[in-house]
């Protein structure tokens, strides 16, 4: 439930801040913001959230990625999600997240809501990590 999640996040933040302050012999605030839950209510919001969670580490791994698009493109070429993610490789070898259920034996649970299972696909189709290179809005869904 939301209250338990909020309390858990608050406790985690306190624990991390205390450890950080102790390790660096300092006092004071470590985190600028507090945890604030925001419900994901639309396909576009869900797709953007998934894209952020799955691929944000790639854009952070390239310092000043706008100026180093070639370096990011090189990393994308070799990107493959962990063994528990779902999706398929494109002809160019880039892995696309397509919303298929996690493989058998996966520690991930299958999505429980329509929005998480398939609704997000209506907001631009499968997630291609190459979207990080141009930062344009996702392509519109194809007519079926």
Short mmCIF file of C-alpha atoms in Angstrom, two decimals:
data_model
loop_
_atom_site.label_atom_id
_atom_site.label_comp_id
_atom_site.label_asym_id
_atom_site.label_seq_id
_atom_site.Cartn_x
_atom_site.Cartn_y
_atom_site.Cartn_z
CA UNK A 1 0.00 0.00 0.00
CA UNK A 2 1.03 3.64 -0.49
CA UNK A 3 1.58 4.37 3.20
CA UNK A 4 3.91 1.40 3.64
CA UNK A 5 5.88 2.35 0.52
CA UNK A 6 6.21 5.96 1.70
CA UNK A 7 7.40 4.86 5.13
CA UNK A 8 9.83 2.38 3.59
CA UNK A 9 11.32 5.03 1.30
CA UNK A 10 11.61 7.48 4.19
CA UNK A 11 13.36 4.84 6.31
CA UNK A 12 15.73 3.98 3.47
CA UNK A 13 16.60 7.66 2.94
CA UNK A 14 17.30 8.11 6.65
CA UNK A 15 19.49 4.99 6.75
CA UNK A 16 21.47 6.05 3.68
CA UNK A 17 21.90 9.62 4.96
CA UNK A 18 23.15 8.44 8.34
CA UNK A 19 25.63 6.08 6.69
CA UNK A 20 26.83 8.78 4.30
CA UNK A 21 27.28 11.33 7.07
CA UNK A 22 29.13 8.82 9.24
CA UNK A 23 31.41 7.69 6.40
CA UNK A 24 32.37 11.27 5.52
CA UNK A 25 32.39 12.61 9.09
CA UNK A 26 29.81 15.24 8.28
CA UNK A 27 26.40 16.40 9.47
CA UNK A 28 23.31 17.72 7.80
CA UNK A 29 20.95 16.93 5.01
CA UNK A 30 22.04 14.50 2.29
CA UNK A 31 18.94 14.37 0.08
CA UNK A 32 17.44 17.59 -1.25
CA UNK A 33 13.99 16.12 -1.84
CA UNK A 34 11.78 13.66 -0.08
CA UNK A 35 10.17 10.69 -1.73
CA UNK A 36 6.99 11.69 -3.49
CA UNK A 37 4.89 9.03 -5.21
CA UNK A 38 3.19 10.01 -8.45
CA UNK A 39 0.66 7.64 -9.98
CA UNK A 40 1.28 6.70 -13.61
CA UNK A 41 -2.05 7.23 -15.33
CA UNK A 42 -1.53 7.39 -19.09
CA UNK A 43 0.14 5.21 -21.74
CA UNK A 44 2.62 8.00 -22.58
CA UNK A 45 3.56 8.47 -18.94
CA UNK A 46 4.05 4.70 -18.51
CA UNK A 47 6.19 4.43 -21.66
CA UNK A 48 8.36 7.36 -20.59
CA UNK A 49 8.75 5.86 -17.11
CA UNK A 50 9.80 2.48 -18.54
CA UNK A 51 12.24 4.15 -20.93
CA UNK A 52 13.75 6.14 -18.06
CA UNK A 53 14.15 3.12 -15.78
CA UNK A 54 15.56 0.84 -18.49
CA UNK A 55 17.90 3.20 -20.33
CA UNK A 56 18.75 6.15 -18.08
CA UNK A 57 22.02 4.51 -17.02
CA UNK A 58 23.19 4.64 -20.65
CA UNK A 59 22.81 8.40 -20.90
CA UNK A 60 24.55 8.86 -17.53
CA UNK A 61 27.44 6.67 -18.59
CA UNK A 62 28.41 9.14 -21.30
CA UNK A 63 29.56 12.47 -19.93
CA UNK A 64 27.87 15.31 -21.82
CA UNK A 65 26.05 12.89 -24.10
CA UNK A 66 24.74 15.65 -26.39
CA UNK A 67 28.33 16.40 -27.41
CA UNK A 68 29.34 12.72 -27.50
CA UNK A 69 26.55 11.14 -29.50
CA UNK A 70 29.02 8.85 -31.25
CA UNK A 71 30.12 7.39 -27.91
CA UNK A 72 26.49 6.85 -26.85
CA UNK A 73 25.69 5.30 -30.24
CA UNK A 74 28.62 2.90 -29.76
CA UNK A 75 27.32 1.86 -26.33
CA UNK A 76 23.83 1.37 -27.73
CA UNK A 77 25.20 -0.93 -30.40
CA UNK A 78 26.41 -3.30 -27.70
CA UNK A 79 23.46 -2.78 -25.36
CA UNK A 80 21.53 -5.86 -24.42
CA UNK A 81 19.25 -5.92 -21.42
CA UNK A 82 19.91 -8.29 -18.58
CA UNK A 83 18.79 -11.87 -19.00
CA UNK A 84 15.46 -11.20 -17.30
CA UNK A 85 14.30 -8.37 -19.58
CA UNK A 86 11.96 -9.00 -22.45
CA UNK A 87 12.30 -7.82 -26.02
CA UNK A 88 14.08 -8.65 -29.24
CA UNK A 89 17.10 -7.43 -31.23
CA UNK A 90 16.54 -5.31 -34.35
CA UNK A 91 18.37 -5.80 -37.66
CA UNK A 92 20.95 -3.25 -36.50
CA UNK A 93 21.56 -5.34 -33.38
CA UNK A 94 19.95 -2.88 -30.94
CA UNK A 95 17.69 -4.53 -28.37
CA UNK A 96 14.10 -3.27 -28.40
CA UNK A 97 11.83 -3.64 -25.36
CA UNK A 98 8.49 -4.90 -26.63
CA UNK A 99 6.41 -5.70 -23.56
CA UNK A 100 6.52 -9.48 -23.80
CA UNK A 101 6.31 -11.25 -20.42
CA UNK A 102 9.50 -12.01 -18.50
CA UNK A 103 11.09 -15.40 -19.25
CA UNK A 104 10.33 -18.43 -17.08
CA UNK A 105 12.31 -18.46 -13.85
CA UNK A 106 12.66 -14.68 -13.85
CA UNK A 107 12.70 -12.90 -10.49
CA UNK A 108 10.58 -10.18 -12.12
CA UNK A 109 6.84 -10.39 -11.79
CA UNK A 110 4.63 -10.01 -14.83
CA UNK A 111 2.83 -6.66 -15.08
CA UNK A 112 -0.52 -6.70 -13.30
CA UNK A 113 -2.26 -3.71 -14.91
CA UNK A 114 -3.33 -3.15 -18.49
CA UNK A 115 -1.23 0.03 -18.60
CA UNK A 116 1.95 -1.81 -17.57
CA UNK A 117 1.21 -4.89 -19.69
CA UNK A 118 0.26 -3.38 -23.02
CA UNK A 119 -1.21 0.11 -22.66
CA UNK A 120 2.18 1.81 -22.92
CA UNK A 121 2.68 0.30 -26.38
CA UNK A 122 -0.11 2.59 -27.67
CA UNK A 123 2.06 5.60 -26.87
CA UNK A 124 4.75 4.89 -29.44
CA UNK A 125 5.28 1.17 -29.75
CA UNK A 126 8.27 -0.84 -28.49
CA UNK A 127 11.03 1.11 -26.75
CA UNK A 128 14.16 1.50 -28.85
CA UNK A 129 17.23 2.72 -26.92
CA UNK A 130 18.20 4.76 -29.99
CA UNK A 131 15.50 7.21 -28.89
CA UNK A 132 18.11 8.51 -26.44
CA UNK A 133 20.10 9.85 -29.37
CA UNK A 134 17.51 12.23 -30.73
CA UNK A 135 15.23 12.91 -27.75
CA UNK A 136 12.29 13.38 -30.07
CA UNK A 137 8.83 12.31 -28.98
CA UNK A 138 8.18 8.61 -29.64
CA UNK A 139 6.84 7.66 -33.03
CA UNK A 140 3.06 7.30 -33.27
CA UNK A 141 1.64 3.78 -33.06
CA UNK A 142 1.14 1.92 -36.31
CA UNK A 143 -2.38 1.29 -37.51
CA UNK A 144 -3.45 -2.33 -37.09
#
